[in-house]
mmCIF file of C-alpha atoms and ligand atoms in Angstrom:
data_model
loop_
_atom_site.group_PDB
_atom_site.id
_atom_site.type_symbol
_atom_site.label_atom_id
_atom_site.label_comp_id
_atom_site.label_asym_id
_atom_site.label_seq_id
_atom_site.Cartn_x
_atom_site.Cartn_y
_atom_site.Cartn_z
ATOM 1 C CA MET T 3 -18.063 66.194 124.689
ATOM 2 C CA ALA T 4 -18.517 69.573 123.002
ATOM 3 C CA SER T 5 -20.752 71.933 124.889
ATOM 4 C CA LEU T 6 -23.935 73.195 123.325
ATOM 5 C CA GLN T 7 -22.406 76.639 123.297
ATOM 6 C CA SER T 8 -19.599 75.749 120.931
ATOM 7 C CA LEU T 9 -21.964 73.940 118.594
ATOM 8 C CA GLN T 10 -24.346 76.849 118.551
ATOM 9 C CA GLN T 11 -21.818 79.400 117.402
ATOM 10 C CA PRO T 12 -22.678 80.820 113.983
ATOM 11 C CA CYS T 13 -21.095 78.765 111.249
ATOM 12 C CA LYS T 14 -18.118 80.315 109.546
ATOM 13 C CA GLU T 15 -18.055 80.657 105.829
ATOM 14 C CA GLU T 16 -15.774 78.313 103.939
ATOM 15 C CA ASN T 17 -13.981 79.658 100.855
ATOM 16 C CA GLY T 18 -16.472 82.493 100.788
ATOM 17 C CA LEU T 19 -19.355 79.983 100.614
ATOM 18 C CA LYS T 20 -21.924 79.824 103.359
ATOM 19 C CA LYS T 21 -22.049 76.325 104.864
ATOM 20 C CA GLN T 22 -25.317 74.454 104.510
ATOM 21 C CA THR T 23 -27.185 74.470 107.796
ATOM 22 C CA ILE T 24 -28.903 71.368 109.201
ATOM 23 C CA ARG T 25 -31.469 72.124 111.910
ATOM 24 C CA VAL T 26 -31.712 69.550 114.682
ATOM 25 C CA GLY T 27 -34.812 69.299 116.866
ATOM 26 C CA THR T 28 -34.606 68.273 120.516
ATOM 27 C CA ARG T 29 -36.724 68.223 123.643
ATOM 28 C CA LYS T 30 -35.760 70.759 126.266
ATOM 29 C CA SER T 31 -34.880 68.433 129.145
ATOM 30 C CA GLN T 32 -31.245 68.292 130.171
ATOM 31 C CA LEU T 33 -30.986 64.618 129.165
ATOM 32 C CA ALA T 34 -32.471 65.323 125.736
ATOM 33 C CA ARG T 35 -30.054 68.239 125.233
ATOM 34 C CA ILE T 36 -27.073 66.067 126.197
ATOM 35 C CA GLN T 37 -28.216 63.293 123.865
ATOM 36 C CA THR T 38 -28.758 65.691 120.993
ATOM 37 C CA ASP T 39 -25.387 67.302 121.611
ATOM 38 C CA SER T 40 -23.602 63.972 121.394
ATOM 39 C CA VAL T 41 -25.357 63.031 118.150
ATOM 40 C CA VAL T 42 -24.623 66.443 116.641
ATOM 41 C CA GLN T 43 -20.991 66.099 117.650
ATOM 42 C CA MET T 44 -20.730 62.726 115.882
ATOM 43 C CA LEU T 45 -22.422 64.157 112.785
ATOM 44 C CA GLN T 46 -20.167 67.208 112.806
ATOM 45 C CA GLU T 47 -17.069 64.975 112.891
ATOM 46 C CA ARG T 48 -18.278 62.971 109.919
ATOM 47 C CA HIS T 49 -19.554 65.998 107.982
ATOM 48 C CA PRO T 50 -17.188 68.919 108.674
ATOM 49 C CA HIS T 51 -18.573 70.886 105.736
ATOM 50 C CA LEU T 52 -22.043 71.091 107.299
ATOM 51 C CA CYS T 53 -23.277 73.411 109.988
ATOM 52 C CA PHE T 54 -25.647 72.134 112.695
ATOM 53 C CA GLU T 55 -28.113 74.289 114.572
ATOM 54 C CA ILE T 56 -30.076 72.971 117.566
ATOM 55 C CA VAL T 57 -33.755 73.891 118.054
ATOM 56 C CA ALA T 58 -35.224 72.964 121.493
ATOM 57 C CA MET T 59 -38.953 72.315 122.017
ATOM 58 C CA SER T 60 -41.292 71.152 124.799
ATOM 59 C CA THR T 61 -43.433 68.054 124.233
ATOM 60 C CA THR T 62 -46.580 66.744 125.906
ATOM 61 C CA GLY T 63 -44.453 64.315 127.906
ATOM 62 C CA ASP T 64 -42.437 67.243 129.275
ATOM 63 C CA LYS T 65 -45.514 69.305 130.163
ATOM 64 C CA ILE T 66 -47.555 66.661 131.973
ATOM 65 C CA LEU T 67 -45.431 65.911 134.996
ATOM 66 C CA ASP T 68 -47.996 64.691 137.503
ATOM 67 C CA THR T 69 -49.372 61.664 135.652
ATOM 68 C CA ALA T 70 -47.669 58.317 135.072
ATOM 69 C CA LEU T 71 -46.549 58.042 131.456
ATOM 70 C CA SER T 72 -48.473 54.824 131.059
ATOM 71 C CA LYS T 73 -51.699 56.616 132.046
ATOM 72 C CA ILE T 74 -51.526 59.521 129.645
ATOM 73 C CA GLY T 75 -52.549 57.152 126.887
ATOM 74 C CA GLU T 76 -50.897 59.032 124.032
ATOM 75 C CA LYS T 77 -48.495 56.865 122.061
ATOM 76 C CA SER T 78 -46.164 59.572 120.858
ATOM 77 C CA LEU T 79 -45.846 61.550 124.082
ATOM 78 C CA PHE T 80 -42.343 62.796 123.501
ATOM 79 C CA THR T 81 -42.364 62.856 119.744
ATOM 80 C CA LYS T 82 -45.468 64.527 118.353
ATOM 81 C CA GLU T 83 -44.400 68.169 118.584
ATOM 82 C CA LEU T 84 -40.987 67.309 117.170
ATOM 83 C CA GLU T 85 -42.564 65.448 114.253
ATOM 84 C CA LEU T 86 -44.762 68.444 113.504
ATOM 85 C CA ALA T 87 -41.649 70.589 113.270
ATOM 86 C CA LEU T 88 -40.065 68.035 110.923
ATOM 87 C CA GLU T 89 -43.171 67.982 108.786
ATOM 88 C CA ARG T 90 -43.229 71.780 108.530
ATOM 89 C CA ASN T 91 -39.557 71.791 107.560
ATOM 90 C CA GLU T 92 -38.692 73.774 110.669
ATOM 91 C CA VAL T 93 -36.086 71.139 111.514
ATOM 92 C CA ASP T 94 -34.336 68.483 109.381
ATOM 93 C CA LEU T 95 -33.744 65.790 111.947
ATOM 94 C CA VAL T 96 -34.737 64.982 115.503
ATOM 95 C CA VAL T 97 -32.832 63.056 118.159
ATOM 96 C CA HIS T 98 -34.788 60.706 120.457
ATOM 97 C CA SER T 99 -34.223 57.871 122.860
ATOM 98 C CA LEU T 100 -35.205 54.940 120.662
ATOM 99 C CA LYS T 101 -37.354 53.557 123.445
ATOM 100 C CA ASP T 102 -39.622 56.600 123.265
ATOM 101 C CA LEU T 103 -40.341 56.049 119.557
ATOM 102 C CA PRO T 104 -43.455 53.966 118.785
ATOM 103 C CA THR T 105 -42.887 50.793 116.742
ATOM 104 C CA SER T 106 -45.022 52.278 113.951
ATOM 105 C CA LEU T 107 -44.110 55.841 113.083
ATOM 106 C CA PRO T 108 -46.656 58.144 111.473
ATOM 107 C CA ALA T 109 -46.512 58.143 107.661
ATOM 108 C CA GLY T 110 -43.787 60.354 106.248
ATOM 109 C CA PHE T 111 -41.208 59.713 109.005
ATOM 110 C CA THR T 112 -38.468 57.173 109.464
ATOM 111 C CA ILE T 113 -35.587 56.407 111.794
ATOM 112 C CA GLY T 114 -32.539 57.178 109.668
ATOM 113 C CA ALA T 115 -29.926 56.221 112.266
ATOM 114 C CA VAL T 116 -29.653 54.123 115.409
ATOM 115 C CA CYS T 117 -26.398 54.869 117.223
ATOM 116 C CA LYS T 118 -24.264 52.399 119.144
ATOM 117 C CA ARG T 119 -26.147 51.354 122.221
ATOM 118 C CA GLU T 120 -25.079 52.187 125.752
ATOM 119 C CA ASN T 121 -25.706 49.753 128.598
ATOM 120 C CA PRO T 122 -29.418 48.922 128.087
ATOM 121 C CA CYS T 123 -29.985 47.765 131.692
ATOM 122 C CA ASP T 124 -31.936 49.418 134.463
ATOM 123 C CA ALA T 125 -30.129 50.797 137.491
ATOM 124 C CA VAL T 126 -31.071 51.502 141.090
ATOM 125 C CA VAL T 127 -30.241 54.738 142.882
ATOM 126 C CA PHE T 128 -30.590 54.501 146.665
ATOM 127 C CA HIS T 129 -31.511 57.137 149.229
ATOM 128 C CA PRO T 130 -28.273 58.319 150.900
ATOM 129 C CA LYS T 131 -29.220 56.513 154.113
ATOM 130 C CA HIS T 132 -29.274 53.213 152.195
ATOM 131 C CA THR T 133 -25.936 53.665 150.442
ATOM 132 C CA GLY T 134 -24.254 50.313 149.885
ATOM 133 C CA LYS T 135 -27.499 48.327 149.970
ATOM 134 C CA THR T 136 -29.155 46.367 147.153
ATOM 135 C CA LEU T 137 -32.860 45.856 146.463
ATOM 136 C CA ARG T 138 -32.512 42.513 148.242
ATOM 137 C CA SER T 139 -30.978 44.002 151.382
ATOM 138 C CA LEU T 140 -33.382 46.962 151.768
ATOM 139 C CA PRO T 141 -35.603 46.715 154.872
ATOM 140 C CA ASP T 142 -38.989 45.040 154.270
ATOM 141 C CA LYS T 143 -41.745 47.400 153.037
ATOM 142 C CA SER T 144 -39.216 49.918 151.729
ATOM 143 C CA VAL T 145 -40.749 52.082 149.005
ATOM 144 C CA VAL T 146 -39.115 51.990 145.577
ATOM 145 C CA GLY T 147 -40.021 54.659 143.000
ATOM 146 C CA THR T 148 -40.746 53.819 139.381
ATOM 147 C CA SER T 149 -43.644 54.600 137.096
ATOM 148 C CA SER T 150 -42.611 52.028 134.537
ATOM 149 C CA LEU T 151 -45.147 49.182 134.544
ATOM 150 C CA ARG T 152 -42.413 46.983 133.124
ATOM 151 C CA ARG T 153 -40.000 47.631 135.986
ATOM 152 C CA ALA T 154 -42.695 47.445 138.653
ATOM 153 C CA ALA T 155 -44.125 44.120 137.417
ATOM 154 C CA GLN T 156 -40.746 42.399 137.272
ATOM 155 C CA LEU T 157 -39.461 43.781 140.558
ATOM 156 C CA LYS T 158 -42.713 43.066 142.453
ATOM 157 C CA ARG T 159 -42.318 39.474 141.348
ATOM 158 C CA LYS T 160 -38.676 39.275 142.366
ATOM 159 C CA PHE T 161 -38.874 41.373 145.547
ATOM 160 C CA PRO T 162 -42.349 40.848 147.072
ATOM 161 C CA GLN T 163 -41.124 42.323 150.371
ATOM 162 C CA LEU T 164 -40.762 45.790 148.773
ATOM 163 C CA GLN T 165 -43.412 48.357 147.836
ATOM 164 C CA PHE T 166 -43.484 50.168 144.518
ATOM 165 C CA ARG T 167 -44.847 53.648 143.914
ATOM 166 C CA ASP T 168 -45.078 56.031 140.935
ATOM 167 C CA ILE T 169 -42.484 58.752 140.577
ATOM 168 C CA ARG T 170 -42.615 61.186 137.651
ATOM 169 C CA GLY T 171 -40.617 64.138 136.449
ATOM 170 C CA ASN T 172 -37.350 64.354 134.569
ATOM 171 C CA LEU T 173 -34.176 62.776 135.894
ATOM 172 C CA ASN T 174 -33.128 65.830 137.902
ATOM 173 C CA THR T 175 -36.523 66.058 139.593
ATOM 174 C CA ARG T 176 -36.553 62.376 140.476
ATOM 175 C CA LEU T 177 -33.116 62.387 142.022
ATOM 176 C CA LYS T 178 -34.123 65.467 144.016
ATOM 177 C CA LYS T 179 -37.339 63.772 145.196
ATOM 178 C CA LEU T 180 -35.248 60.800 146.287
ATOM 179 C CA GLU T 181 -32.531 62.714 148.101
ATOM 180 C CA GLU T 182 -34.434 65.549 149.717
ATOM 181 C CA LYS T 183 -37.379 63.604 151.102
ATOM 182 C CA GLU T 184 -37.988 60.375 152.953
ATOM 183 C CA ASP T 185 -40.706 59.087 150.590
ATOM 184 C CA PHE T 186 -38.520 56.704 148.620
ATOM 185 C CA SER T 187 -35.740 54.341 149.685
ATOM 186 C CA ALA T 188 -34.621 53.890 146.088
ATOM 187 C CA ILE T 189 -35.619 54.672 142.505
ATOM 188 C CA VAL T 190 -35.113 52.662 139.320
ATOM 189 C CA LEU T 191 -33.936 54.383 136.139
ATOM 190 C CA ALA T 192 -32.193 53.488 132.892
ATOM 191 C CA ALA T 193 -28.433 53.170 133.412
ATOM 192 C CA ALA T 194 -27.873 54.889 130.043
ATOM 193 C CA GLY T 195 -29.715 58.056 131.061
ATOM 194 C CA LEU T 196 -27.843 58.265 134.357
ATOM 195 C CA ARG T 197 -24.521 57.789 132.576
ATOM 196 C CA ARG T 198 -25.242 60.451 129.993
ATOM 197 C CA MET T 199 -26.104 62.881 132.777
ATOM 198 C CA GLY T 200 -22.752 62.092 134.390
ATOM 199 C CA TRP T 201 -24.373 60.438 137.371
ATOM 200 C CA ASP T 202 -22.789 56.969 137.118
ATOM 201 C CA GLY T 203 -21.505 57.579 140.613
ATOM 202 C CA ARG T 204 -25.059 57.564 142.001
ATOM 203 C CA ILE T 205 -25.777 54.091 140.607
ATOM 204 C CA GLY T 206 -25.948 51.667 143.529
ATOM 205 C CA GLN T 207 -26.918 48.556 141.598
ATOM 206 C CA ILE T 208 -27.195 47.567 137.940
ATOM 207 C CA LEU T 209 -30.076 45.159 137.316
ATOM 208 C CA SER T 210 -28.915 42.395 135.012
ATOM 209 C CA PRO T 211 -31.454 40.954 132.556
ATOM 210 C CA ALA T 212 -31.843 38.035 134.999
ATOM 211 C CA ASP T 213 -33.213 40.537 137.562
ATOM 212 C CA CYS T 214 -35.078 42.845 135.212
ATOM 213 C CA LEU T 215 -35.374 42.659 131.428
ATOM 214 C CA TYR T 216 -35.040 46.049 129.788
ATOM 215 C CA ALA T 217 -37.389 48.061 127.581
ATOM 216 C CA VAL T 218 -37.418 47.701 123.806
ATOM 217 C CA GLY T 219 -34.724 50.001 122.407
ATOM 218 C CA GLN T 220 -33.473 51.110 125.833
ATOM 219 C CA GLY T 221 -30.044 52.742 125.796
ATOM 220 C CA ALA T 222 -29.977 53.501 122.065
ATOM 221 C CA LEU T 223 -30.319 56.945 120.482
ATOM 222 C CA ALA T 224 -32.289 57.320 117.258
ATOM 223 C CA VAL T 225 -32.375 59.999 114.595
ATOM 224 C CA GLU T 226 -35.790 60.593 113.074
ATOM 225 C CA VAL T 227 -36.039 62.221 109.646
ATOM 226 C CA ARG T 228 -38.531 62.885 106.844
ATOM 227 C CA ALA T 229 -38.804 59.545 105.007
ATOM 228 C CA LYS T 230 -38.497 61.246 101.605
ATOM 229 C CA ASP T 231 -35.508 63.421 102.467
ATOM 230 C CA GLN T 232 -32.835 61.320 100.732
ATOM 231 C CA ALA T 233 -30.049 63.817 101.385
ATOM 232 C CA VAL T 234 -30.607 63.893 105.141
ATOM 233 C CA LEU T 235 -31.217 60.121 105.260
ATOM 234 C CA GLU T 236 -27.854 59.506 103.662
ATOM 235 C CA MET T 237 -26.126 62.125 105.796
ATOM 236 C CA VAL T 238 -27.297 60.541 109.082
ATOM 237 C CA SER T 239 -26.867 56.904 107.963
ATOM 238 C CA VAL T 240 -23.161 57.055 108.896
ATOM 239 C CA LEU T 241 -24.259 56.790 112.529
ATOM 240 C CA HIS T 242 -25.952 53.384 112.168
ATOM 241 C CA ASP T 243 -24.372 50.731 114.398
ATOM 242 C CA GLU T 244 -25.027 47.325 112.855
ATOM 243 C CA GLU T 245 -25.262 45.311 116.062
ATOM 244 C CA THR T 246 -27.549 47.867 117.688
ATOM 245 C CA VAL T 247 -29.765 48.072 114.602
ATOM 246 C CA LEU T 248 -30.262 44.298 114.343
ATOM 247 C CA ARG T 249 -30.947 43.904 118.068
ATOM 248 C CA CYS T 250 -33.384 46.819 118.073
ATOM 249 C CA ILE T 251 -35.205 45.616 114.942
ATOM 250 C CA ALA T 252 -35.821 42.252 116.676
ATOM 251 C CA GLU T 253 -36.944 43.969 119.902
ATOM 252 C CA ARG T 254 -39.255 46.399 118.096
ATOM 253 C CA ALA T 255 -40.759 43.649 115.921
ATOM 254 C CA PHE T 256 -41.501 41.662 119.093
ATOM 255 C CA MET T 257 -43.211 44.674 120.685
ATOM 256 C CA LYS T 258 -45.119 45.528 117.516
ATOM 257 C CA ARG T 259 -46.491 42.010 117.041
ATOM 258 C CA LEU T 260 -47.654 42.032 120.668
ATOM 259 C CA GLU T 261 -49.254 45.444 120.087
ATOM 260 C CA GLY T 262 -47.366 46.578 123.171
ATOM 261 C CA GLY T 263 -46.377 50.096 124.110
ATOM 262 C CA CYS T 264 -45.670 52.274 127.084
ATOM 263 C CA SER T 265 -48.895 51.116 128.725
ATOM 264 C CA VAL T 266 -48.154 47.376 129.036
ATOM 265 C CA PRO T 267 -45.405 45.440 130.816
ATOM 266 C CA VAL T 268 -43.341 44.078 127.904
ATOM 267 C CA ALA T 269 -39.600 43.506 128.354
ATOM 268 C CA VAL T 270 -36.673 42.132 126.369
ATOM 269 C CA SER T 271 -32.992 41.407 126.208
ATOM 270 C CA THR T 272 -30.893 40.681 123.122
ATOM 271 C CA LEU T 273 -27.416 39.437 122.396
ATOM 272 C CA LEU T 274 -25.513 39.219 119.110
ATOM 273 C CA LYS T 275 -22.727 36.663 119.362
ATOM 274 C CA ASP T 276 -20.966 34.529 116.754
ATOM 275 C CA LEU T 277 -23.425 35.756 114.108
ATOM 276 C CA GLN T 278 -26.373 34.503 116.161
ATOM 277 C CA LEU T 279 -28.988 36.943 117.380
ATOM 278 C CA TYR T 280 -30.632 35.891 120.654
ATOM 279 C CA LEU T 281 -33.875 37.524 121.760
ATOM 280 C CA THR T 282 -35.484 37.010 125.159
ATOM 281 C CA GLY T 283 -38.933 38.520 125.505
ATOM 282 C CA ALA T 284 -41.479 38.564 128.292
ATOM 283 C CA VAL T 285 -44.902 39.894 129.217
ATOM 284 C CA TYR T 286 -46.186 40.369 132.768
ATOM 285 C CA SER T 287 -49.395 41.015 134.631
ATOM 286 C CA LEU T 288 -49.254 44.375 136.477
ATOM 287 C CA ASP T 289 -48.449 42.749 139.830
ATOM 288 C CA GLY T 290 -45.961 40.358 138.247
ATOM 289 C CA SER T 291 -47.859 37.299 139.444
ATOM 290 C CA GLU T 292 -48.321 36.060 135.886
ATOM 291 C CA SER T 293 -45.577 36.050 133.304
ATOM 292 C CA LEU T 294 -44.507 34.451 130.050
ATOM 293 C CA ARG T 295 -40.861 34.475 129.024
ATOM 294 C CA GLU T 296 -39.072 32.733 126.154
ATOM 295 C CA THR T 297 -35.815 32.970 124.220
ATOM 296 C CA MET T 298 -35.294 32.342 120.496
ATOM 297 C CA GLN T 299 -32.334 32.784 118.199
ATOM 298 C CA ALA T 300 -31.688 33.369 114.505
ATOM 299 C CA SER T 301 -28.591 33.245 112.352
ATOM 300 C CA MET T 302 -27.333 36.600 111.066
ATOM 301 C CA SER T 303 -24.920 34.995 108.605
ATOM 302 C CA PHE T 304 -25.837 35.192 104.939
ATOM 303 C CA PRO T 305 -24.008 34.445 101.710
ATOM 304 C CA ASN T 306 -23.697 37.374 99.287
ATOM 305 C CA GLU T 307 -23.843 39.800 102.155
ATOM 306 C CA ASN T 308 -22.284 42.474 100.067
ATOM 307 C CA GLU T 309 -24.958 42.371 97.422
ATOM 308 C CA ASP T 310 -27.050 45.480 97.359
ATOM 309 C CA GLY T 311 -30.415 45.208 99.033
ATOM 310 C CA PRO T 312 -33.618 46.239 97.305
ATOM 311 C CA ASP T 313 -33.531 49.760 95.965
ATOM 312 C CA ASP T 314 -36.771 50.839 97.563
ATOM 313 C CA ASP T 315 -36.636 52.467 100.942
ATOM 314 C CA ILE T 316 -37.678 49.446 102.923
ATOM 315 C CA GLN T 317 -38.320 50.134 106.576
ATOM 316 C CA HIS T 318 -38.103 47.556 109.307
ATOM 317 C CA VAL T 319 -40.229 48.606 112.262
ATOM 318 C CA GLY T 320 -39.652 52.204 111.279
ATOM 319 C CA ILE T 321 -35.896 51.945 110.713
ATOM 320 C CA THR T 322 -34.324 52.695 107.309
ATOM 321 C CA ALA T 323 -30.810 51.193 107.180
ATOM 322 C CA LYS T 324 -29.546 50.790 103.624
ATOM 323 C CA THR T 325 -25.979 50.376 104.855
ATOM 324 C CA ILE T 326 -26.829 47.193 106.779
ATOM 325 C CA PRO T 327 -27.283 43.826 104.994
ATOM 326 C CA HIS T 328 -30.916 43.498 104.103
ATOM 327 C CA PRO T 329 -31.287 39.730 104.754
ATOM 328 C CA ALA T 330 -30.062 40.239 108.322
ATOM 329 C CA GLN T 331 -32.674 42.949 108.903
ATOM 330 C CA VAL T 332 -35.388 40.665 107.540
ATOM 331 C CA ALA T 333 -34.218 37.794 109.767
ATOM 332 C CA ALA T 334 -34.054 40.043 112.854
ATOM 333 C CA GLU T 335 -37.587 41.277 112.231
ATOM 334 C CA ARG T 336 -38.832 37.734 111.717
ATOM 335 C CA LEU T 337 -37.187 36.645 114.979
ATOM 336 C CA GLY T 338 -39.106 39.311 116.881
ATOM 337 C CA VAL T 339 -42.402 38.373 115.234
ATOM 338 C CA GLU T 340 -41.881 34.652 115.849
ATOM 339 C CA LEU T 341 -41.045 35.115 119.515
ATOM 340 C CA ALA T 342 -44.154 37.277 119.929
ATOM 341 C CA GLU T 343 -46.254 34.604 118.238
ATOM 342 C CA LEU T 344 -44.836 31.964 120.567
ATOM 343 C CA LEU T 345 -45.879 34.045 123.597
ATOM 344 C CA LEU T 346 -49.268 34.789 122.013
ATOM 345 C CA SER T 347 -49.814 31.046 121.601
ATOM 346 C CA GLN T 348 -49.182 30.713 125.354
ATOM 347 C CA GLY T 349 -51.737 33.380 126.289
ATOM 348 C CA ALA T 350 -49.827 36.679 126.133
ATOM 349 C CA LYS T 351 -52.826 38.488 124.684
ATOM 350 C CA GLN T 352 -54.939 37.749 127.744
ATOM 351 C CA ILE T 353 -52.207 38.900 130.160
ATOM 352 C CA LEU T 354 -51.650 42.128 128.248
ATOM 353 C CA SER T 355 -55.299 43.013 127.789
ATOM 354 C CA VAL T 356 -55.992 42.542 131.512
ATOM 355 C CA ALA T 357 -52.909 44.680 132.283
ATOM 356 C CA ARG T 358 -54.162 47.365 129.903
ATOM 357 C CA GLN T 359 -57.657 47.376 131.426
ATOM 358 C CA MET T 360 -56.338 47.529 134.979
ATOM 359 C CA ASN T 361 -53.950 50.324 134.131
ATOM 360 C CA ASP T 362 -56.718 52.343 132.425
ATOM 361 C CA ALA T 363 -59.067 51.867 135.396
HETATM 362 C C1 LIG L 417 -40.378 54.667 128.333
HETATM 363 C C2 LIG L 417 -40.409 54.205 129.654
HETATM 364 C C3 LIG L 417 -39.711 55.167 130.428
HETATM 365 C C4 LIG L 417 -39.264 56.200 129.529
HETATM 366 C C5 LIG L 417 -41.090 52.930 130.119
HETATM 367 C C6 LIG L 417 -40.111 51.818 130.521
HETATM 368 C C7 LIG L 417 -39.508 55.135 131.896
HETATM 369 C C8 LIG L 417 -40.700 55.746 132.570
HETATM 370 C C9 LIG L 417 -40.556 55.935 134.040
HETATM 371 C C10 LIG L 417 -40.982 54.028 127.146
HETATM 372 N N1 LIG L 417 -39.714 55.874 128.277
HETATM 373 O O1 LIG L 417 -38.890 51.916 130.468
HETATM 374 O O2 LIG L 417 -40.616 50.736 130.941
HETATM 375 O O3 LIG L 417 -39.579 55.482 134.669
HETATM 376 O O4 LIG L 417 -41.444 56.614 134.565
HETATM 377 C C11 LIG L 417 -37.045 57.394 129.221
HETATM 378 C C12 LIG L 417 -35.776 57.377 129.885
HETATM 379 C C13 LIG L 417 -34.795 57.293 128.862
HETATM 380 C C14 LIG L 417 -35.477 57.293 127.649
HETATM 381 C C15 LIG L 417 -35.532 57.453 131.328
HETATM 382 C C16 LIG L 417 -35.512 56.121 132.045
HETATM 383 C C17 LIG L 417 -33.277 57.296 128.986
HETATM 384 C C18 LIG L 417 -32.632 55.976 128.608
HETATM 385 C C19 LIG L 417 -32.622 55.631 127.128
HETATM 386 C C20 LIG L 417 -38.460 57.446 129.826
HETATM 387 N N2 LIG L 417 -36.831 57.392 127.897
HETATM 388 O O5 LIG L 417 -36.009 55.092 131.541
HETATM 389 O O6 LIG L 417 -34.994 56.094 133.183
HETATM 390 O O7 LIG L 417 -32.162 56.430 126.287
HETATM 391 O O8 LIG L 417 -33.064 54.515 126.798
#
């Protein structure tokens, strides 16, 4: 992976012409910088004639470190400041973790690329004195750190002998809190974030979807752009990964129909196999005692796949992907909506509104 340094060097002129510069917005955390670097590197490979410049900014989510994300109550915690910069033309594109992007973006913005997904699962990092253990083999009453309502609800249900407590701060801070104190026996984080930081070696256990369903969009990087900026939209569209896009459209449609967000325990897993898209979705009460979970599938095989889709810039749950067959995107979105409606018919609304009230209290 190219270092930030090498990417930040002033762009050379080519045949006496100054290269066009694309400004890329990023949050300042180390993970965000690494993610942005990797996206810029992929763009640079595909567009050698362009010059990329990285602009780092702090967001609300980075500044408020003492409150659980789910309690801050702002939907676009990590995105607002970056969107302002896009709007003001201070940057041309912004790199995010897809899971931090709301299912409805503010008007004027769209997700112009969703890159190939990393492992979307959650992972457990254990205190050094518990090396080699699993959540199941930790001593009773051990304290596990997570401030994700989704992780806590599922794991409380599965491991009632453990205790769960909030832990905030960026990845570095959390690992430090784990290793340097005795407060936590383990913490749960996204495997993708740990991998990108180069900390695979600290992963003690990967939680399969059977243990813990993941968050909508987890493990995928997204590029947000101005919806009307056709040149940038086309430039970034080379990064779209078809399988990731279809899975994430279904996941985001499920979340959107449930009116979920960071502040409710909603979880998913998806699989694209033999042109069938499978979506498992679940909602939980905060303590995990109540849950609804179902799986549905939809065919992603369509005749005339190579026909051009509609000319308009149609977005599916915020994603613009002209390079991906339109009927498949429509079917993926419908799958998410239908699964949500199935859970709603079983009482999901009640579970989620109680969870929301309890979390706000
Ligand atoms: C969202 C959640 C968390 C992040 C909620 C959830 C975790 C919060 C916490 C929506 N965003 O997952 O149920 O543990 O306090 C975040 C991480 C990544 C993107 C870090 C992580 C990296 C992985 C990726 C924070 N956003 O989840 O460990 O790119 O998907």
